[in-house]
PDB file of C-alpha atoms in Angstrom:
ATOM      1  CA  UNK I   1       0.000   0.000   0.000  1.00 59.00           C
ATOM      2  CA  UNK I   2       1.563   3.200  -0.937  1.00 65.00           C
ATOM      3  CA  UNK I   3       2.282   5.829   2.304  1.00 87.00           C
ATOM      4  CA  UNK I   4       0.920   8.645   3.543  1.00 94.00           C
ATOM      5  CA  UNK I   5       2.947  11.511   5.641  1.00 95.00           C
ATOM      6  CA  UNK I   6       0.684  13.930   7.785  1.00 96.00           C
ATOM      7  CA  UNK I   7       2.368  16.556  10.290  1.00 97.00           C
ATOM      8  CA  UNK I   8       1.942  15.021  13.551  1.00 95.00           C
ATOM      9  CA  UNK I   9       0.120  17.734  14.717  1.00 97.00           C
ATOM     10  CA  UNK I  10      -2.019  20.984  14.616  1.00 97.00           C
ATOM     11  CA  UNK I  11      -4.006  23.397  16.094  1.00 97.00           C
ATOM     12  CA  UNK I  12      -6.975  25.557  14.972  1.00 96.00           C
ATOM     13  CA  UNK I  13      -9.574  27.925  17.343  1.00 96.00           C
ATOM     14  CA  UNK I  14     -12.463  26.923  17.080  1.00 96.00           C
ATOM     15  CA  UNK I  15     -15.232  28.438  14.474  1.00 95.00           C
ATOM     16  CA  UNK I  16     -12.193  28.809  12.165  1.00 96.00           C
ATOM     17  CA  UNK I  17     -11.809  26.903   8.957  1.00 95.00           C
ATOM     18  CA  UNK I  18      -9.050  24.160   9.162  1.00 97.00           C
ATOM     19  CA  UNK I  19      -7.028  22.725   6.974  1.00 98.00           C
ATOM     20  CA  UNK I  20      -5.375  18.862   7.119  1.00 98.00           C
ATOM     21  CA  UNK I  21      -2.759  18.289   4.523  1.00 97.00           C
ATOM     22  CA  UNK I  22      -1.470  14.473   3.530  1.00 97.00           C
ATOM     23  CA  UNK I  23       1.137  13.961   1.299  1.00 96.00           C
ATOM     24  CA  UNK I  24       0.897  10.690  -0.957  1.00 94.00           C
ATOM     25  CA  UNK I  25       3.844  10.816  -4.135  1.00 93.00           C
ATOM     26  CA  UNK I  26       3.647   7.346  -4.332  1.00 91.00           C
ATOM     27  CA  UNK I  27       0.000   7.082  -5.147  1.00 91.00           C
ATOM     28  CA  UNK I  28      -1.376   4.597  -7.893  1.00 87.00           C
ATOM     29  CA  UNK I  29      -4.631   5.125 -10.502  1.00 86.00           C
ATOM     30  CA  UNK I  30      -6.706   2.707  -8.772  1.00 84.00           C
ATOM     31  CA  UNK I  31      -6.042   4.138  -4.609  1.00 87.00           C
ATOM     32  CA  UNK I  32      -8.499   6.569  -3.307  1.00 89.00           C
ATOM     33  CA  UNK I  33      -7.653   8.587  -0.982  1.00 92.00           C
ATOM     34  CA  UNK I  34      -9.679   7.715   2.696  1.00 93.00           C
ATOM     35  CA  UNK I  35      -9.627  10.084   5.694  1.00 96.00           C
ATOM     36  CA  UNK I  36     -10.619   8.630   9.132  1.00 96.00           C
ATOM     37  CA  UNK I  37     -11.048  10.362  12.445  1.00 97.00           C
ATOM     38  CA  UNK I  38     -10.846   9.151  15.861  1.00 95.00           C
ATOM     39  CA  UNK I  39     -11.744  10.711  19.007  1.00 95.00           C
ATOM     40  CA  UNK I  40     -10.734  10.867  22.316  1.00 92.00           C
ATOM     41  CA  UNK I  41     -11.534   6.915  23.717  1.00 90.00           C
ATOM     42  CA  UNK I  42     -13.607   6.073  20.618  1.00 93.00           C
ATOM     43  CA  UNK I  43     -12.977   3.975  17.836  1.00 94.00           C
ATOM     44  CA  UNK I  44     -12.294   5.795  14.273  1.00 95.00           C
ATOM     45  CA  UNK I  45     -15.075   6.729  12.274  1.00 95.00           C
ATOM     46  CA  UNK I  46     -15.537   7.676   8.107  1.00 94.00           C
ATOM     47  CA  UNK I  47     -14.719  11.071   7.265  1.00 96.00           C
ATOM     48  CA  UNK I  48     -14.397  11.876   3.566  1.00 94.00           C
ATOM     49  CA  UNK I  49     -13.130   9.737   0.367  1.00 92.00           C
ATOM     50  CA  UNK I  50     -12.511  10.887  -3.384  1.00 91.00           C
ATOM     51  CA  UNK I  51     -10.530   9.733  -6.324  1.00 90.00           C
ATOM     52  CA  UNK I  52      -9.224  12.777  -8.308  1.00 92.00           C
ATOM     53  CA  UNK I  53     -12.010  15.224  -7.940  1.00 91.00           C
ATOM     54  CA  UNK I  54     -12.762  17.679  -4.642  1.00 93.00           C
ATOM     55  CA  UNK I  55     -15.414  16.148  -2.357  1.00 93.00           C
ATOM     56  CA  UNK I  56     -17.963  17.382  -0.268  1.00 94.00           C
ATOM     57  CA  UNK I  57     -19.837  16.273   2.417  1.00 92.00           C
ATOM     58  CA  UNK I  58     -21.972  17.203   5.705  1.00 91.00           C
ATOM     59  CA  UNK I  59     -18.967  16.476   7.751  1.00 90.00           C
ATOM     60  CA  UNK I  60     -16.036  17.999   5.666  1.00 95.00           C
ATOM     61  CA  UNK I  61     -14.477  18.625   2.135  1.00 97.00           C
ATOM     62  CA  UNK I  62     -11.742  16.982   0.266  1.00 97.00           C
ATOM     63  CA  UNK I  63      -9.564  18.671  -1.792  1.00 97.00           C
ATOM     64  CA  UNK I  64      -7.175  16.905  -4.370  1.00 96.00           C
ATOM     65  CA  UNK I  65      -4.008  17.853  -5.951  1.00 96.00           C
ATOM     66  CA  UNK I  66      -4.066  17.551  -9.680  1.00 95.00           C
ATOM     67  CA  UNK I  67      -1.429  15.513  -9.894  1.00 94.00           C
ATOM     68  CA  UNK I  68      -2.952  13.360  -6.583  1.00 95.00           C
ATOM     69  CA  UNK I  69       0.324  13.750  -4.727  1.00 95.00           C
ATOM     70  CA  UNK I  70      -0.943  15.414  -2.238  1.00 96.00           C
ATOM     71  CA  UNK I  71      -4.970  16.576  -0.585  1.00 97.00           C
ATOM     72  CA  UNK I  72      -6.171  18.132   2.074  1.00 97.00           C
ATOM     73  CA  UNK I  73      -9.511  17.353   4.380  1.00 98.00           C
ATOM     74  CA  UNK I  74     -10.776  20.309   4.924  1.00 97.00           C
ATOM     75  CA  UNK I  75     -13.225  21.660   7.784  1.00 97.00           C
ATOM     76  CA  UNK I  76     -15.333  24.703   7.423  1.00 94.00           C
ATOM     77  CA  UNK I  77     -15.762  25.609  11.043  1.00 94.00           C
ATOM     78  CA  UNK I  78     -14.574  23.688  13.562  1.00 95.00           C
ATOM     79  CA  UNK I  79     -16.539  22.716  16.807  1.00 96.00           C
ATOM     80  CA  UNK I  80     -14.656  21.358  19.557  1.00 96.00           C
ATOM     81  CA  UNK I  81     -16.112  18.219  18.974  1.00 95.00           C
ATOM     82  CA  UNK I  82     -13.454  17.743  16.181  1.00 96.00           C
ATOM     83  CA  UNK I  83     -10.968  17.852  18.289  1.00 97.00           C
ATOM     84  CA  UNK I  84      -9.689  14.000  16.921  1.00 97.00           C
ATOM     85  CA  UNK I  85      -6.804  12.212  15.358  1.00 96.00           C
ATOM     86  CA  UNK I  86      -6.985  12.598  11.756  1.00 97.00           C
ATOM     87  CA  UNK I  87      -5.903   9.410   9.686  1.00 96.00           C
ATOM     88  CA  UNK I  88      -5.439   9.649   5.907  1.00 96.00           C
ATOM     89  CA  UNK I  89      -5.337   6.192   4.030  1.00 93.00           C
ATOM     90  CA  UNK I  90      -4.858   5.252   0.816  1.00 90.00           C
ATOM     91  CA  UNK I  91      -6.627   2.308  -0.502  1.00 83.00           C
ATOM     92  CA  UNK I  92      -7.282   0.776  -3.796  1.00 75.00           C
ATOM     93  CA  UNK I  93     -11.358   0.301  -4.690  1.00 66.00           C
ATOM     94  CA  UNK I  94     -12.409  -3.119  -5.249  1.00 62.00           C
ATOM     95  CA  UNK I  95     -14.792  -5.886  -3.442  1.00 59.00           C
ATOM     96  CA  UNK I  96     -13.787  -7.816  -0.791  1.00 60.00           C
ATOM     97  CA  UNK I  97     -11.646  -7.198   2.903  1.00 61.00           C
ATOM     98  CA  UNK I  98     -10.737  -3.387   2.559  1.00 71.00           C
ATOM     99  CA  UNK I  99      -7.715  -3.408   5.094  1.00 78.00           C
ATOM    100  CA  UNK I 100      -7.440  -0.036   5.997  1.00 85.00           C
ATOM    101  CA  UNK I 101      -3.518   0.616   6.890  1.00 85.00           C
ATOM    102  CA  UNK I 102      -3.059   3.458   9.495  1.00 88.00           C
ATOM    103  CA  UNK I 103      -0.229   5.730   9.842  1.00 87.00           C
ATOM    104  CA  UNK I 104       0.419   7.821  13.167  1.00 88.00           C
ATOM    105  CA  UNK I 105      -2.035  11.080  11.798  1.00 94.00           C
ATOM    106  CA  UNK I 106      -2.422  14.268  12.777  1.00 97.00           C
ATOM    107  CA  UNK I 107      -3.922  15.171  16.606  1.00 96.00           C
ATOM    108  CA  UNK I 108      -5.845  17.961  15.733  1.00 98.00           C
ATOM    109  CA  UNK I 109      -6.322  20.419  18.633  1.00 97.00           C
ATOM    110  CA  UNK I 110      -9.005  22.828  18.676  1.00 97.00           C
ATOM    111  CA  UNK I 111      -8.777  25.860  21.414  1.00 96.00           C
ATOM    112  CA  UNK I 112     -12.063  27.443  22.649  1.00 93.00           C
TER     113      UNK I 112
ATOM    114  CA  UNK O   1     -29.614  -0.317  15.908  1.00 57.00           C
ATOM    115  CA  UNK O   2     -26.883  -0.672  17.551  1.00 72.00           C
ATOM    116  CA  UNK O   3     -23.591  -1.074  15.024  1.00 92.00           C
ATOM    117  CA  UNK O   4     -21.161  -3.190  16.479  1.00 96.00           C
ATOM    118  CA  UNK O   5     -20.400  -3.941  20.237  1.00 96.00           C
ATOM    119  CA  UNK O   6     -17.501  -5.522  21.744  1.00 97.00           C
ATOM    120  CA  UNK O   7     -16.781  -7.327  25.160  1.00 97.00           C
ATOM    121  CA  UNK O   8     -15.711  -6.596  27.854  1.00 97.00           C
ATOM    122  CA  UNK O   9     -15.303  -3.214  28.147  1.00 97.00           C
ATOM    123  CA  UNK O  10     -11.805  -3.592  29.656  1.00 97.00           C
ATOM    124  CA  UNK O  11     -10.390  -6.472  31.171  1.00 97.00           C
ATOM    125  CA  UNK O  12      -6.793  -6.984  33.260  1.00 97.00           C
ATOM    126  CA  UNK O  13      -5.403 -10.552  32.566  1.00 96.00           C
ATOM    127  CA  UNK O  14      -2.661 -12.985  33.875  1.00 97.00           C
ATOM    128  CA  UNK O  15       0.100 -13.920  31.260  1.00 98.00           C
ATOM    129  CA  UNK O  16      -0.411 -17.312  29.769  1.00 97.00           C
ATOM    130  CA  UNK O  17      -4.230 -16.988  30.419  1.00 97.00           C
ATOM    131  CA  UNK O  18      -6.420 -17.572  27.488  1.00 97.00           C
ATOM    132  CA  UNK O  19      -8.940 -14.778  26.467  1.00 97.00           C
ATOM    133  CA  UNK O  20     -11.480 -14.599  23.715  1.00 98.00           C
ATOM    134  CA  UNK O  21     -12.282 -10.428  23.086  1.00 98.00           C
ATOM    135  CA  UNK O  22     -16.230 -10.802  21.984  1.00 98.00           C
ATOM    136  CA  UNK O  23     -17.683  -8.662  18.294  1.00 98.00           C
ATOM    137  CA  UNK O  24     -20.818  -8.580  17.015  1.00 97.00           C
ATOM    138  CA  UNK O  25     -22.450  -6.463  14.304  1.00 97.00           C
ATOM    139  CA  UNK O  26     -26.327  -6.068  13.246  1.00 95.00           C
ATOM    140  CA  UNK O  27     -25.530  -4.509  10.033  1.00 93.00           C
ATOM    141  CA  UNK O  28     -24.896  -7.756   7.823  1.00 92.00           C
ATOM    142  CA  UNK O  29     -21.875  -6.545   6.427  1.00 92.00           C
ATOM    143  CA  UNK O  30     -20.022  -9.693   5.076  1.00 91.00           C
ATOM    144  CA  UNK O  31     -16.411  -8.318   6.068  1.00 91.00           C
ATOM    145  CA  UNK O  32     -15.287  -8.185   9.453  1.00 94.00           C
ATOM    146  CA  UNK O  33     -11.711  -6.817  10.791  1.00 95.00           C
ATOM    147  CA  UNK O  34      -9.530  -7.091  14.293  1.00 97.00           C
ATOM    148  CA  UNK O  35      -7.382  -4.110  14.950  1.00 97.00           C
ATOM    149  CA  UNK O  36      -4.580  -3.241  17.763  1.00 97.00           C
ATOM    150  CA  UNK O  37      -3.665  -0.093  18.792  1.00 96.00           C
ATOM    151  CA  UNK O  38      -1.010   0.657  20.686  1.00 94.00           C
ATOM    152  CA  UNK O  39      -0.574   3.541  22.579  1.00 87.00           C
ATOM    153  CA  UNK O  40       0.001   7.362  20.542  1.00 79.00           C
ATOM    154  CA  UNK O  41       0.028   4.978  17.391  1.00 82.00           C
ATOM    155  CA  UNK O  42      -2.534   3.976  15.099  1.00 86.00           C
ATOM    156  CA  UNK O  43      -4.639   1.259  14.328  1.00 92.00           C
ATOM    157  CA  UNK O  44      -2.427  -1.954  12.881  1.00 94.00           C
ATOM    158  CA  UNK O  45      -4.366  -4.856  11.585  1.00 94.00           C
ATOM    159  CA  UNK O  46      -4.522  -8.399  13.145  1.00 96.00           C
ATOM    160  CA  UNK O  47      -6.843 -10.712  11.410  1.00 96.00           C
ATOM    161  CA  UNK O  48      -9.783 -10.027   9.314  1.00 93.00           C
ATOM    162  CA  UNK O  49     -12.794 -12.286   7.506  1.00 93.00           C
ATOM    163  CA  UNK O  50     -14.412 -11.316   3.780  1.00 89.00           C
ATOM    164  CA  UNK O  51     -16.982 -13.501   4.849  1.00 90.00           C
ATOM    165  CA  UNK O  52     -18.723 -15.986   7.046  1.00 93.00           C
ATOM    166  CA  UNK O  53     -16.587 -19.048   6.852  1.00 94.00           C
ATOM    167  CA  UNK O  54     -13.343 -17.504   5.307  1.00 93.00           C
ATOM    168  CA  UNK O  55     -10.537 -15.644   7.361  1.00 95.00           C
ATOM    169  CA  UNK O  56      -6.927 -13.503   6.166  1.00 93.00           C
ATOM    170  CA  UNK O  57      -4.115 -12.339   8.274  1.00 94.00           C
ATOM    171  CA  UNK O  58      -3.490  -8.879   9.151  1.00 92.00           C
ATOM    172  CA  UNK O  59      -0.235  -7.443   9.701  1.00 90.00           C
ATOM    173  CA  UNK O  60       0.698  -8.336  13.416  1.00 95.00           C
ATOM    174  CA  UNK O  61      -1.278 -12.271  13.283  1.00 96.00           C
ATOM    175  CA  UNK O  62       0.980 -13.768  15.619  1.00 97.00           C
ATOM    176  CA  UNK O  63      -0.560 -14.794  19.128  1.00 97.00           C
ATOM    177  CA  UNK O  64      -3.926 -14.458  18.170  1.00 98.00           C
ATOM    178  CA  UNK O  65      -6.826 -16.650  16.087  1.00 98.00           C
ATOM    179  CA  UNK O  66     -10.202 -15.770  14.925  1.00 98.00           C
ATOM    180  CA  UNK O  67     -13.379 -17.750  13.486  1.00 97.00           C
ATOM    181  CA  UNK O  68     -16.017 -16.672  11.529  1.00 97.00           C
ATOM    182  CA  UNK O  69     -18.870 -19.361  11.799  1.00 97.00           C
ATOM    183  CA  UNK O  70     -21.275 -16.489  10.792  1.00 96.00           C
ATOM    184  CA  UNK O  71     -22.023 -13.094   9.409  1.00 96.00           C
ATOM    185  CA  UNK O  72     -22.598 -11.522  12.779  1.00 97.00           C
ATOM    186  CA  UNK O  73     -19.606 -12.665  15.107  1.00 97.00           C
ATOM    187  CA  UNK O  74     -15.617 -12.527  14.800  1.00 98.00           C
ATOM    188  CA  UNK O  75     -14.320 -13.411  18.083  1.00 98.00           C
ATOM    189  CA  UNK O  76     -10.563 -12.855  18.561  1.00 98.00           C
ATOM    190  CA  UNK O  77      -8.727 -15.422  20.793  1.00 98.00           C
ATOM    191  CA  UNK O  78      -5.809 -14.673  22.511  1.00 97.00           C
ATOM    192  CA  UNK O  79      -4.528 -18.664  23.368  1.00 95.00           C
ATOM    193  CA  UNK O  80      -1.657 -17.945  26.014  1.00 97.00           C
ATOM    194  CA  UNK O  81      -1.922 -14.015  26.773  1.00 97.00           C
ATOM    195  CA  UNK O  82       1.750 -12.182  26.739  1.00 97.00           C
ATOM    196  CA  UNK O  83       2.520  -8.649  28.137  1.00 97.00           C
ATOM    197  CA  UNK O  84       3.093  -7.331  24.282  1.00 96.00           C
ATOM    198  CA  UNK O  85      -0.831  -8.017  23.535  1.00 97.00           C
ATOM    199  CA  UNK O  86      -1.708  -5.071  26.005  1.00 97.00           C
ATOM    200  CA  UNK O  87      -3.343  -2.906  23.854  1.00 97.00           C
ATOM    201  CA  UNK O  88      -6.944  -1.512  22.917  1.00 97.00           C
ATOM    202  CA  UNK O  89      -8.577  -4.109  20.712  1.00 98.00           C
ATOM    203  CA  UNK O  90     -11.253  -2.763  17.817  1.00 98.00           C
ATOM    204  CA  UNK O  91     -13.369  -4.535  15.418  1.00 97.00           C
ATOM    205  CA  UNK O  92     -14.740  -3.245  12.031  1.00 96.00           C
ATOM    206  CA  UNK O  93     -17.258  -4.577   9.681  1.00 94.00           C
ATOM    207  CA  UNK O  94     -17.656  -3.162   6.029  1.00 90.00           C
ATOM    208  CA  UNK O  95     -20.266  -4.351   3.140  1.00 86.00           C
ATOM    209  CA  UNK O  96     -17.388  -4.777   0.938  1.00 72.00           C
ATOM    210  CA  UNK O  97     -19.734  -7.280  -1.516  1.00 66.00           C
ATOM    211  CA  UNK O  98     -21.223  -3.906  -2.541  1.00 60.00           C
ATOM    212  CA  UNK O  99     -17.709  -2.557  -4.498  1.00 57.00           C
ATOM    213  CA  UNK O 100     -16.577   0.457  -5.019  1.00 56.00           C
ATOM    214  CA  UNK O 101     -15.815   2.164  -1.487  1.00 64.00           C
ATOM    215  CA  UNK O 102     -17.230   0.213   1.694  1.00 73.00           C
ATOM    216  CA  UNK O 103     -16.993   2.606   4.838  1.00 86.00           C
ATOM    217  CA  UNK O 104     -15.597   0.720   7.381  1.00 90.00           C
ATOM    218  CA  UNK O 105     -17.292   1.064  11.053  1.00 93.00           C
ATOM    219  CA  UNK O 106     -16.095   0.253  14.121  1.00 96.00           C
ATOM    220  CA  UNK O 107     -16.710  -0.581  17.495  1.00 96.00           C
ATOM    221  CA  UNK O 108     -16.002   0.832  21.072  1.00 95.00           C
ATOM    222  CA  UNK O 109     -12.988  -1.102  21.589  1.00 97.00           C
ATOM    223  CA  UNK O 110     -11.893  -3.753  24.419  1.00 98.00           C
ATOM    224  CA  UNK O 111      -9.028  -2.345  26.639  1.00 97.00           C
ATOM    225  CA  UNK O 112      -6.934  -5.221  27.250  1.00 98.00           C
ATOM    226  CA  UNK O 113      -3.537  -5.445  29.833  1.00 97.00           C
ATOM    227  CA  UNK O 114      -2.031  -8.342  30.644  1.00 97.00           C
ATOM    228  CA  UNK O 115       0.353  -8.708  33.245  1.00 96.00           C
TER     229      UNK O 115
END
């Protein structure tokens, strides 16, 4: 599975817009690109996914590089509530086991 | 509905004592996963199923077993509990029979230490 490199950490106040970048050079046609959060004592849940165009979604927005080397997970106005661990995972689409491979993230901090 | 629950909660063991870490899902996704995580890293893979009957190995296998005698239930078994296997223990299920992207979801988590 090709890897991902997220800063290990950042910090936002909350009601401001936030931005998560992921790096991915090594990225193939067929991976999307898969963010995950987790929060404090909880197991990770779905975020955002895309392929090569910018996502949106209730929860957040995904924007892609052109060349895919690189997105960012993007949200609008952050609540304390998204204070979280921030995974992004590359994965290739297909049926069966999806074995998501997680790298350390980003602790996302969000100051009242 | 209630997703997917795991058992215990938490649970302190003896080395060399057996311990079977309990997941069940009401969703009727066909694919079912067993994650470790380690403390301040993420989630690493230990065994997973694609469906009822059929199981793969994750990355860190060693030390543990699973079965999958149906679509509901992926028990993990630890057979002779070591010190290393202290950790917090998740399951996932996914629809992955559907293609394209399956979400994966996951459950509370079992905190396990063994001494």
């Amino acid at each position: 599975d090709a890897k991902t490199t997220q800063p290990n950490s950042m910090e936002s106040n909350e009601e401001e817009p936030v931005h998560l970048p992921c790096n991915h050079s090594t990225i193939s046609g067929t991976d999307y690109i898969h963010w995950y959060r987790q929060l404090p004592s909880q197991g990770p849940e779905y975020v955002i996914h895309g392929l090569t165009s910018n996502v949106n979604n209730r929860m957040a927005s995904l924007a892609i590089a052109e060349d895919r080397k690189s997105s960012t997970l993007i949200l609008h106005r952050a609540t304390l509530r998204d204070a979280a661990v921030y995974y992004c995972i590359l994965r290739a689409v297909g049926r069966g086991a999806q074995k998501l491979v997680f790298g350390q993230g980003t602790r996302l901090t969000i100051n009242p | 509905i209630a997703g997917i629950t795991q058992a215990p909660t938490s649970q302190i063991l003896a080395a060399g004592r057996r311990m079977t870490l309990r997941c069940t899902q009401d969703m009727r996704h066909n694919a079912m996963y067993w994650y470790r995580q380690d403390l301040g890293l993420g989630l690493r893979l230990i065994h997973y199923s694609n469906t009822a009957g059929t199981t793969g190995k994750g990355e860190v296998p060693d030390g543990y077993s699973v079965s999958r005698a149906n679509t509901d239930d992926f028990p993990l078994t630890l057979a002779s509990a070591v010190p290393s296997q202290t950790s917090v223990y998740f399951c996932a299920s996914s629809d992955s029979l559907a293609g394209g992207y399956n979400e994966q979801f996951f459950g509370p988590g079992t905190r396990l230490t063994v001494l």
